mmCIF file of C-alpha atoms in Angstrom:
data_model
loop_
_atom_site.group_PDB
_atom_site.id
_atom_site.type_symbol
_atom_site.label_atom_id
_atom_site.label_comp_id
_atom_site.label_asym_id
_atom_site.label_seq_id
_atom_site.Cartn_x
_atom_site.Cartn_y
_atom_site.Cartn_z
ATOM 1 C CA UNK A 823 140.336 -175.603 -16.797
ATOM 2 C CA UNK A 824 138.590 -176.232 -20.515
ATOM 3 C CA UNK A 825 136.024 -173.332 -19.760
ATOM 4 C CA UNK A 826 139.060 -170.737 -19.214
ATOM 5 C CA UNK A 827 139.981 -170.946 -22.477
ATOM 6 C CA UNK A 828 136.428 -169.162 -23.718
ATOM 7 C CA UNK A 829 136.595 -167.124 -20.632
ATOM 8 C CA UNK A 830 134.246 -169.041 -18.779
ATOM 9 C CA UNK A 831 135.098 -170.048 -15.396
ATOM 10 C CA UNK A 832 132.842 -171.769 -12.840
ATOM 11 C CA UNK A 833 133.968 -169.763 -9.578
ATOM 12 C CA UNK A 834 134.033 -166.496 -10.886
ATOM 13 C CA UNK A 835 130.434 -164.402 -11.081
ATOM 14 C CA UNK A 836 128.627 -165.201 -14.420
ATOM 15 C CA UNK A 837 127.495 -161.153 -14.637
ATOM 16 C CA UNK A 838 129.977 -158.558 -14.030
ATOM 17 C CA UNK A 839 127.662 -155.807 -14.480
ATOM 18 C CA UNK A 840 126.097 -153.462 -11.417
ATOM 19 C CA UNK A 841 122.511 -153.220 -10.286
ATOM 20 C CA UNK A 842 119.845 -155.681 -10.065
ATOM 21 C CA UNK A 843 120.329 -156.866 -13.462
ATOM 22 C CA UNK A 844 122.284 -160.009 -12.058
ATOM 23 C CA UNK A 845 119.699 -160.877 -9.562
ATOM 24 C CA UNK A 846 117.022 -160.715 -12.514
ATOM 25 C CA UNK A 847 119.352 -162.983 -15.021
ATOM 26 C CA UNK A 848 119.725 -165.580 -11.902
ATOM 27 C CA UNK A 849 116.090 -165.458 -11.376
ATOM 28 C CA UNK A 850 114.687 -165.491 -14.873
ATOM 29 C CA UNK A 851 117.195 -168.036 -16.450
ATOM 30 C CA UNK A 852 118.018 -170.653 -13.652
ATOM 31 C CA UNK A 853 115.273 -170.113 -11.134
ATOM 32 C CA UNK A 854 112.290 -169.601 -12.738
ATOM 33 C CA UNK A 855 112.671 -172.472 -15.890
ATOM 34 C CA UNK A 856 114.896 -175.066 -14.008
ATOM 35 C CA UNK A 857 115.480 -174.818 -10.184
ATOM 36 C CA UNK A 858 111.872 -174.031 -8.796
ATOM 37 C CA UNK A 859 109.645 -176.169 -11.001
ATOM 38 C CA UNK A 860 112.350 -179.006 -10.246
ATOM 39 C CA UNK A 861 111.902 -178.353 -6.197
ATOM 40 C CA UNK A 862 108.263 -178.268 -6.790
ATOM 41 C CA UNK A 863 108.314 -181.367 -8.437
ATOM 42 C CA UNK A 864 110.355 -183.014 -5.701
ATOM 43 C CA UNK A 865 107.762 -182.169 -2.790
ATOM 44 C CA UNK A 866 107.574 -179.992 0.253
ATOM 45 C CA UNK A 867 110.939 -180.967 1.773
ATOM 46 C CA UNK A 868 113.274 -180.197 -0.999
ATOM 47 C CA UNK A 869 115.423 -177.444 0.032
ATOM 48 C CA UNK A 870 117.297 -175.232 -2.317
ATOM 49 C CA UNK A 871 121.244 -174.501 -1.884
ATOM 50 C CA UNK A 872 122.901 -171.709 -3.110
ATOM 51 C CA UNK A 873 125.949 -169.894 -2.147
ATOM 52 C CA UNK A 874 126.058 -165.793 -1.160
ATOM 53 C CA UNK A 875 127.142 -164.819 -4.397
ATOM 54 C CA UNK A 876 125.515 -161.106 -4.847
ATOM 55 C CA UNK A 877 123.080 -162.442 -7.778
ATOM 56 C CA UNK A 878 122.016 -165.642 -5.239
ATOM 57 C CA UNK A 879 120.899 -163.072 -2.402
ATOM 58 C CA UNK A 880 119.473 -160.272 -4.399
ATOM 59 C CA UNK A 881 116.144 -158.866 -3.124
ATOM 60 C CA UNK A 882 114.298 -159.780 -6.245
ATOM 61 C CA UNK A 883 115.559 -163.275 -6.004
ATOM 62 C CA UNK A 884 114.538 -163.529 -2.177
ATOM 63 C CA UNK A 885 111.136 -162.440 -3.016
ATOM 64 C CA UNK A 886 110.539 -164.671 -6.224
ATOM 65 C CA UNK A 887 111.971 -167.778 -3.980
ATOM 66 C CA UNK A 888 109.733 -166.871 -0.887
ATOM 67 C CA UNK A 889 106.558 -166.288 -3.212
ATOM 68 C CA UNK A 890 107.059 -169.738 -4.992
ATOM 69 C CA UNK A 891 107.412 -171.388 -1.773
ATOM 70 C CA UNK A 892 111.176 -172.557 -1.895
ATOM 71 C CA UNK A 893 112.427 -173.776 1.291
ATOM 72 C CA UNK A 894 116.265 -172.298 1.375
ATOM 73 C CA UNK A 895 119.024 -173.522 3.203
ATOM 74 C CA UNK A 896 120.773 -171.036 5.420
ATOM 75 C CA UNK A 897 124.555 -170.652 4.087
ATOM 76 C CA UNK A 898 126.763 -168.765 6.291
ATOM 77 C CA UNK A 899 129.162 -165.703 4.773
ATOM 78 C CA UNK A 900 132.325 -166.763 5.461
ATOM 79 C CA UNK A 901 131.591 -170.941 5.082
ATOM 80 C CA UNK A 902 134.215 -173.416 3.761
ATOM 81 C CA UNK A 903 132.797 -174.476 0.080
ATOM 82 C CA UNK A 904 130.816 -177.529 0.969
ATOM 83 C CA UNK A 905 129.072 -177.328 -2.201
ATOM 84 C CA UNK A 906 129.174 -180.850 -3.926
ATOM 85 C CA UNK A 907 128.924 -179.389 -7.131
ATOM 86 C CA UNK A 908 132.607 -177.920 -7.410
ATOM 87 C CA UNK A 909 133.105 -181.707 -7.111
ATOM 88 C CA UNK A 910 131.010 -182.318 -10.426
ATOM 89 C CA UNK A 911 132.595 -179.008 -12.061
ATOM 90 C CA UNK A 912 135.985 -181.140 -11.896
ATOM 91 C CA UNK A 913 134.795 -184.280 -13.100
ATOM 92 C CA UNK A 914 133.057 -182.442 -16.115
ATOM 93 C CA UNK A 915 136.283 -180.682 -16.833
ATOM 94 C CA UNK A 916 138.386 -183.851 -16.440
ATOM 95 C CA UNK A 917 135.716 -185.459 -19.123
ATOM 96 C CA UNK A 918 135.862 -182.327 -21.709
ATOM 97 C CA UNK A 919 139.189 -182.377 -21.431
ATOM 98 C CA UNK A 920 139.471 -185.868 -22.253
ATOM 99 C CA UNK A 921 138.164 -185.158 -25.758
ATOM 100 C CA UNK A 922 140.455 -184.789 -28.764
ATOM 101 C CA UNK A 923 140.449 -182.518 -30.377
ATOM 102 C CA UNK A 924 139.539 -179.968 -27.849
ATOM 103 C CA UNK A 925 136.623 -177.943 -28.512
ATOM 104 C CA UNK A 926 137.390 -174.721 -31.219
ATOM 105 C CA UNK A 927 134.800 -172.857 -30.461
ATOM 106 C CA UNK A 928 131.805 -172.007 -27.395
ATOM 107 C CA UNK A 929 129.122 -173.773 -29.597
ATOM 108 C CA UNK A 930 130.927 -176.722 -29.661
ATOM 109 C CA UNK A 931 132.536 -176.699 -26.045
ATOM 110 C CA UNK A 932 128.460 -176.176 -25.076
ATOM 111 C CA UNK A 933 127.630 -179.460 -26.617
ATOM 112 C CA UNK A 934 130.496 -181.193 -25.340
ATOM 113 C CA UNK A 935 129.679 -180.113 -22.016
ATOM 114 C CA UNK A 936 126.153 -181.087 -22.481
ATOM 115 C CA UNK A 937 127.029 -184.831 -23.619
ATOM 116 C CA UNK A 938 129.346 -185.179 -21.018
ATOM 117 C CA UNK A 939 126.700 -184.050 -18.344
ATOM 118 C CA UNK A 940 124.498 -186.574 -19.374
ATOM 119 C CA UNK A 941 126.806 -189.253 -19.462
ATOM 120 C CA UNK A 942 128.126 -188.657 -15.761
ATOM 121 C CA UNK A 943 127.216 -191.830 -13.742
ATOM 122 C CA UNK A 944 124.618 -191.605 -11.079
ATOM 123 C CA UNK A 945 127.135 -193.124 -8.713
ATOM 124 C CA UNK A 946 128.772 -189.882 -8.464
ATOM 125 C CA UNK A 947 125.766 -187.850 -7.930
ATOM 126 C CA UNK A 948 124.639 -190.436 -5.488
ATOM 127 C CA UNK A 949 128.222 -190.583 -3.629
ATOM 128 C CA UNK A 950 128.172 -186.648 -3.346
ATOM 129 C CA UNK A 951 124.708 -186.472 -1.663
ATOM 130 C CA UNK A 952 125.744 -189.052 0.614
ATOM 131 C CA UNK A 953 128.760 -187.531 1.761
ATOM 132 C CA UNK A 954 127.129 -184.460 2.746
ATOM 133 C CA UNK A 955 126.716 -185.699 6.529
ATOM 134 C CA UNK A 956 130.434 -186.123 6.771
ATOM 135 C CA UNK A 957 130.905 -183.033 4.820
ATOM 136 C CA UNK A 958 129.044 -181.266 7.447
ATOM 137 C CA UNK A 959 130.366 -182.836 10.672
ATOM 138 C CA UNK A 960 134.073 -182.323 9.474
ATOM 139 C CA UNK A 961 133.181 -178.573 8.925
ATOM 140 C CA UNK A 962 131.585 -178.620 12.491
ATOM 141 C CA UNK A 963 134.723 -180.399 13.935
ATOM 142 C CA UNK A 964 137.024 -178.128 12.387
ATOM 143 C CA UNK A 965 135.107 -174.952 13.760
ATOM 144 C CA UNK A 966 134.220 -173.923 9.894
ATOM 145 C CA UNK A 967 138.064 -174.192 8.901
ATOM 146 C CA UNK A 968 140.034 -176.628 6.619
ATOM 147 C CA UNK A 969 137.866 -179.517 5.758
ATOM 148 C CA UNK A 970 139.540 -182.233 3.289
ATOM 149 C CA UNK A 971 136.633 -181.568 0.496
#
């Protein structure tokens, strides 16, 4: 993956420190400025989905989401990865890799990622959202085992 060239990986923890710092950063850099305002705009039926990464389940994060009135999807600890964002990461990776020359510095990579993200067609998002029912049914039918997603 292009991100790997810069030691950035979408499946590895964003924060490699001990203590509550990862939860604080997740709250202050992602939830507070981005996720919660978007969820609040969507209305009371909006549901926040994250996984069980330590920063996502930190007490400071749980308290913040509860105080913000955010509905949170329960996500079993050993669930298969049904999160459609992984499909978007793959698509974004393909788009960035198709750019020549490849980014030489992190700032160029950041700009390229932003441009390619903005250019992703709405149909990709719609298809992934519409696939959630099928993903969940397939997961249930396999009793939490392998799915083709």
